[in-house]
Amino acid sequence: ETLAGRMAVIPLRPFTWAERLRRPGWNPVARLLRCRSAGEAAAAFRPVPAPRCRLDTEVPIGGFPEPALRLSAGARTAWHQEYARAYLERDVPAFVRPEDVASFLRFVRLTAAMTGGILNLAHLARDASVSPDTAGRWMSVLASTFVAEPLPPYWRNVRKRLTKSPKVHFADTGLALALLGITDFRQAAALNLAGPLVESWVHHHLRVFLAALDSPGSLHFFRAVAGKECDFVIEAGRTLIPLEVKTSETVGGGDGK
């Protein structure tokens, strides 16, 4: 029995940092969607009515309950590594042949290093030493097991949304860091991964905030032919909200231009 039409399926994503701080009702996307202009949105978030947050702390923690709520920094890394091992031993064999598990782990790590970037399956297949068809199938495995997911581009033409290359975001930044062998956010910054990881962290939060709405809307990114881009675009009915993510000590007017 499929129960079609008689059940709702709600993906349970990792915690947001507001949930971790016992502020589960805080939803900035709901606040944004009530605004009717950029000026009104700026006024609604000045001063920012958000729980205090340090990205260099929150991004490595991720949102899995055990490491997010109970474990020290060193224990969190061990937990994420054990999670990856259990994932490979228990979940992956249903999708990947046993002789390919080692190659699949390399593929997962390469995807973690690509988080926040345009998904180029040809390059990913070459680096993982597998065929493009295998890379495409394995990316579907990561999506179906909630490890990484594509973010489609925004186009008015719906057909283009389905055919243009998406971005890829790891679902949990703590797990991404553990897979890359990175234990410190400063180390990620030195490897030029801080920006993409923060972008994926924001992506996770936007997905949670949108899913909590009565009319969720959809999430995209935007890239023009000339190279101009915007990290996220929320589409809710006829409303479009562009969001730019900056990993910086200071943010100026030029960052939003």
Coordinates of C-alpha atoms in Angstrom, one line a residue:
E1 CA 0.0 0.0 0.0
T2 CA 1.6 3.3 -1.1
L3 CA -0.7 5.5 1.0
A4 CA -0.7 7.9 -1.9
G5 CA -2.9 10.9 -1.0
R6 CA -3.2 9.8 2.7
M7 CA 0.2 10.8 4.1
A8 CA 2.7 13.7 4.2
V9 CA 6.4 13.2 4.1
I10 CA 8.5 15.8 6.0
P11 CA 12.3 15.5 5.7
L12 CA 13.8 16.0 9.1
R13 CA 16.9 18.1 8.5
P14 CA 19.7 18.7 11.0
F15 CA 19.2 21.4 13.7
T16 CA 19.4 25.1 12.8
W17 CA 21.5 27.1 15.2
A18 CA 18.4 28.8 16.5
E19 CA 16.9 25.4 17.4
R20 CA 20.1 24.4 19.1
L21 CA 19.8 27.6 21.2
R22 CA 16.2 26.8 22.0
R23 CA 14.7 29.4 19.7
P24 CA 12.9 27.1 17.3
G25 CA 10.3 29.7 16.3
W26 CA 12.8 32.1 14.9
N27 CA 12.3 32.2 11.1
P28 CA 13.8 35.2 9.2
V29 CA 12.4 33.9 5.9
A30 CA 8.9 34.4 7.2
R31 CA 9.8 37.9 8.2
L32 CA 11.3 38.6 4.8
L33 CA 8.3 37.4 2.9
R34 CA 6.1 39.9 4.8
C35 CA 8.3 42.8 3.5
R36 CA 7.3 44.6 0.3
S37 CA 10.6 46.4 -0.4
A38 CA 14.3 46.2 0.2
G39 CA 14.0 49.2 2.5
E40 CA 11.3 47.6 4.6
A41 CA 13.4 44.4 4.8
A42 CA 16.4 46.4 6.0
A43 CA 14.3 48.1 8.7
A44 CA 12.9 44.7 9.8
F45 CA 16.4 43.4 10.5
R46 CA 17.9 46.5 12.2
P47 CA 19.0 45.6 14.8
V48 CA 19.1 42.0 13.7
P49 CA 16.6 40.1 15.9
A50 CA 18.5 36.9 15.9
P51 CA 20.2 34.6 18.5
R52 CA 23.9 35.4 18.8
C53 CA 26.0 33.3 16.4
R54 CA 29.7 32.9 15.7
L55 CA 30.2 31.3 12.3
D56 CA 33.7 29.9 13.2
T57 CA 32.0 27.9 15.9
E58 CA 28.6 27.0 14.4
V59 CA 29.8 25.8 10.9
P60 CA 32.1 23.1 12.3
I61 CA 29.4 21.9 14.8
G62 CA 26.8 21.2 12.1
G63 CA 23.3 20.1 13.1
F64 CA 23.3 16.4 14.0
P65 CA 21.8 16.2 17.6
E66 CA 24.6 14.3 19.4
P67 CA 27.6 16.5 18.3
A68 CA 25.5 19.7 18.3
L69 CA 24.1 19.4 21.8
R70 CA 26.5 17.2 23.8
L71 CA 30.0 16.7 22.5
S72 CA 33.2 18.7 22.7
A73 CA 35.1 19.8 19.6
G74 CA 37.4 16.7 19.5
A75 CA 34.6 14.3 20.2
R76 CA 32.5 15.9 17.5
T77 CA 35.1 15.1 14.9
A78 CA 35.3 11.5 16.0
W79 CA 31.5 11.3 15.9
H80 CA 31.3 12.6 12.4
Q81 CA 34.0 10.2 11.2
E82 CA 32.1 7.3 12.8
Y83 CA 28.9 8.5 11.1
A84 CA 30.7 8.5 7.7
R85 CA 31.9 4.9 8.4
A86 CA 28.5 3.7 9.5
Y87 CA 26.9 5.4 6.4
L88 CA 29.3 3.5 4.1
E89 CA 28.8 0.2 5.9
R90 CA 25.0 0.3 6.4
D91 CA 23.3 2.6 3.9
V92 CA 25.6 2.6 0.9
P93 CA 25.7 -1.1 0.1
A94 CA 22.0 -0.9 -1.0
F95 CA 23.1 1.4 -3.8
V96 CA 26.8 0.8 -4.4
R97 CA 28.6 -2.5 -5.2
P98 CA 31.0 -3.6 -2.4
E99 CA 34.0 -3.4 -4.6
D100 CA 33.2 0.3 -5.3
V101 CA 32.8 1.5 -1.7
A102 CA 36.4 2.8 -1.5
S103 CA 35.9 4.8 -4.8
F104 CA 32.6 6.0 -3.5
L105 CA 34.2 7.4 -0.3
R106 CA 36.7 9.3 -2.5
F107 CA 33.7 10.6 -4.5
V108 CA 31.9 11.7 -1.3
R109 CA 35.0 13.6 -0.1
L110 CA 35.4 15.3 -3.5
T111 CA 31.8 16.3 -3.3
A112 CA 32.4 17.8 0.2
A113 CA 35.3 19.8 -1.2
M114 CA 33.0 21.1 -4.0
T115 CA 30.2 22.2 -1.6
G116 CA 28.8 25.6 -2.6
G117 CA 30.1 25.3 -6.1
I118 CA 28.6 24.5 -9.5
L119 CA 28.1 20.8 -10.0
N120 CA 30.4 19.6 -12.8
L121 CA 29.9 15.9 -13.1
A122 CA 32.5 15.5 -15.8
H123 CA 35.3 17.0 -13.6
L124 CA 34.0 15.1 -10.5
A125 CA 34.0 11.8 -12.4
R126 CA 37.6 12.5 -13.7
D127 CA 38.9 13.3 -10.2
A128 CA 37.2 10.3 -8.7
S129 CA 38.4 8.0 -11.6
V130 CA 34.9 6.8 -12.5
S131 CA 32.7 7.2 -15.5
P132 CA 30.4 10.3 -15.9
D133 CA 27.4 7.9 -15.7
T134 CA 28.7 6.4 -12.4
A135 CA 29.3 9.9 -11.1
G136 CA 25.7 10.9 -12.0
R137 CA 24.3 7.7 -10.3
W138 CA 26.4 8.3 -7.2
M139 CA 25.3 11.9 -6.9
S140 CA 21.7 10.6 -6.9
V141 CA 22.7 8.3 -4.1
L142 CA 24.0 11.3 -2.0
A143 CA 20.8 13.1 -2.7
S144 CA 18.5 10.2 -1.8
T145 CA 20.4 9.5 1.4
F146 CA 20.3 13.2 2.4
V147 CA 24.1 13.8 2.4
A148 CA 24.2 16.4 -0.4
E149 CA 21.6 18.0 -2.6
P150 CA 21.5 20.1 -5.8
L151 CA 20.4 23.7 -5.8
P152 CA 18.8 24.6 -9.2
P153 CA 19.5 27.8 -11.0
Y154 CA 16.8 30.5 -11.3
W155 CA 15.4 31.0 -14.8
R156 CA 12.0 32.3 -15.8
N157 CA 12.0 29.5 -18.4
V158 CA 11.2 26.4 -16.3
R159 CA 12.8 24.1 -18.9
K160 CA 16.1 25.9 -18.4
R161 CA 15.9 25.3 -14.6
L162 CA 15.8 21.6 -15.3
T163 CA 18.6 21.5 -17.8
K164 CA 21.2 24.0 -16.6
S165 CA 23.9 22.9 -14.1
P166 CA 22.9 23.2 -10.4
K167 CA 25.1 24.0 -7.5
V168 CA 25.7 21.2 -4.9
H169 CA 25.5 21.7 -1.1
F170 CA 26.5 19.3 1.6
A171 CA 23.5 18.9 4.0
D172 CA 25.7 19.2 7.2
T173 CA 28.9 21.3 7.3
G174 CA 30.2 19.4 10.4
L175 CA 30.2 16.2 8.4
A176 CA 31.7 17.9 5.4
L177 CA 34.6 19.2 7.5
A178 CA 35.2 15.7 9.0
L179 CA 35.3 14.1 5.6
L180 CA 37.9 16.6 4.5
G181 CA 40.0 16.0 7.6
I182 CA 39.6 19.6 8.8
T183 CA 39.1 20.1 12.5
D184 CA 39.3 23.9 12.7
F185 CA 37.5 26.7 10.9
R186 CA 40.7 28.7 10.5
Q187 CA 42.2 25.7 8.6
A188 CA 39.1 25.8 6.3
A189 CA 39.8 29.5 5.7
A190 CA 43.4 28.8 4.8
L191 CA 42.2 26.3 2.2
N192 CA 39.7 28.8 0.8
L193 CA 36.8 26.7 2.0
A194 CA 35.4 29.0 4.6
G195 CA 33.2 30.9 2.1
P196 CA 31.7 27.8 0.4
L197 CA 31.1 26.1 3.8
V198 CA 29.3 29.1 5.2
E199 CA 27.2 29.3 2.0
S200 CA 26.2 25.6 2.5
W201 CA 25.5 26.3 6.2
V202 CA 23.1 29.1 5.1
H203 CA 21.6 26.9 2.4
H204 CA 20.7 24.3 5.1
H205 CA 19.0 27.0 7.2
L206 CA 17.1 28.4 4.3
R207 CA 15.8 25.0 3.5
V208 CA 14.6 24.5 7.0
F209 CA 13.0 28.0 7.3
L210 CA 11.2 27.6 3.9
A211 CA 9.9 24.1 4.9
A212 CA 8.4 25.5 8.0
L213 CA 6.1 27.9 6.1
D214 CA 2.5 27.1 5.1
S215 CA 3.4 27.9 1.5
P216 CA 7.1 26.9 1.3
G217 CA 8.1 28.5 -2.0
S218 CA 11.3 27.3 -3.8
L219 CA 15.1 28.0 -3.5
H220 CA 17.5 28.7 -6.3
F221 CA 20.7 30.5 -7.1
F222 CA 21.2 33.0 -10.0
R223 CA 24.0 33.4 -12.4
A224 CA 23.8 35.7 -15.5
V225 CA 25.7 35.0 -18.8
A226 CA 28.0 38.0 -18.0
G227 CA 29.1 36.2 -14.8
K228 CA 27.1 38.2 -12.2
E229 CA 25.6 36.0 -9.6
C230 CA 23.6 35.8 -6.5
D231 CA 24.0 33.0 -4.0
F232 CA 20.3 32.4 -3.3
V233 CA 16.9 33.4 -4.7
I234 CA 13.8 32.6 -2.8
E235 CA 10.7 32.4 -5.1
A236 CA 7.4 32.6 -3.4
G237 CA 4.5 33.1 -5.8
R238 CA 5.4 36.3 -7.8
T239 CA 7.9 37.4 -5.1
L240 CA 11.6 37.0 -5.6
I241 CA 14.1 37.6 -2.8
P242 CA 17.8 37.7 -3.6
L243 CA 20.2 36.7 -0.8
E244 CA 24.0 37.2 -0.9
V245 CA 26.3 35.4 1.6
K246 CA 29.5 37.1 2.6
T247 CA 32.1 35.6 5.0
S248 CA 33.8 38.8 6.2
E249 CA 34.4 40.8 9.3
T250 CA 32.8 43.8 7.6
V251 CA 30.0 44.1 5.0
G252 CA 29.5 47.2 3.0
G253 CA 27.1 48.6 0.5
G254 CA 29.2 47.3 -2.4
D255 CA 28.6 43.7 -1.3
G256 CA 24.9 44.0 -2.1
K257 CA 25.3 46.0 -5.3

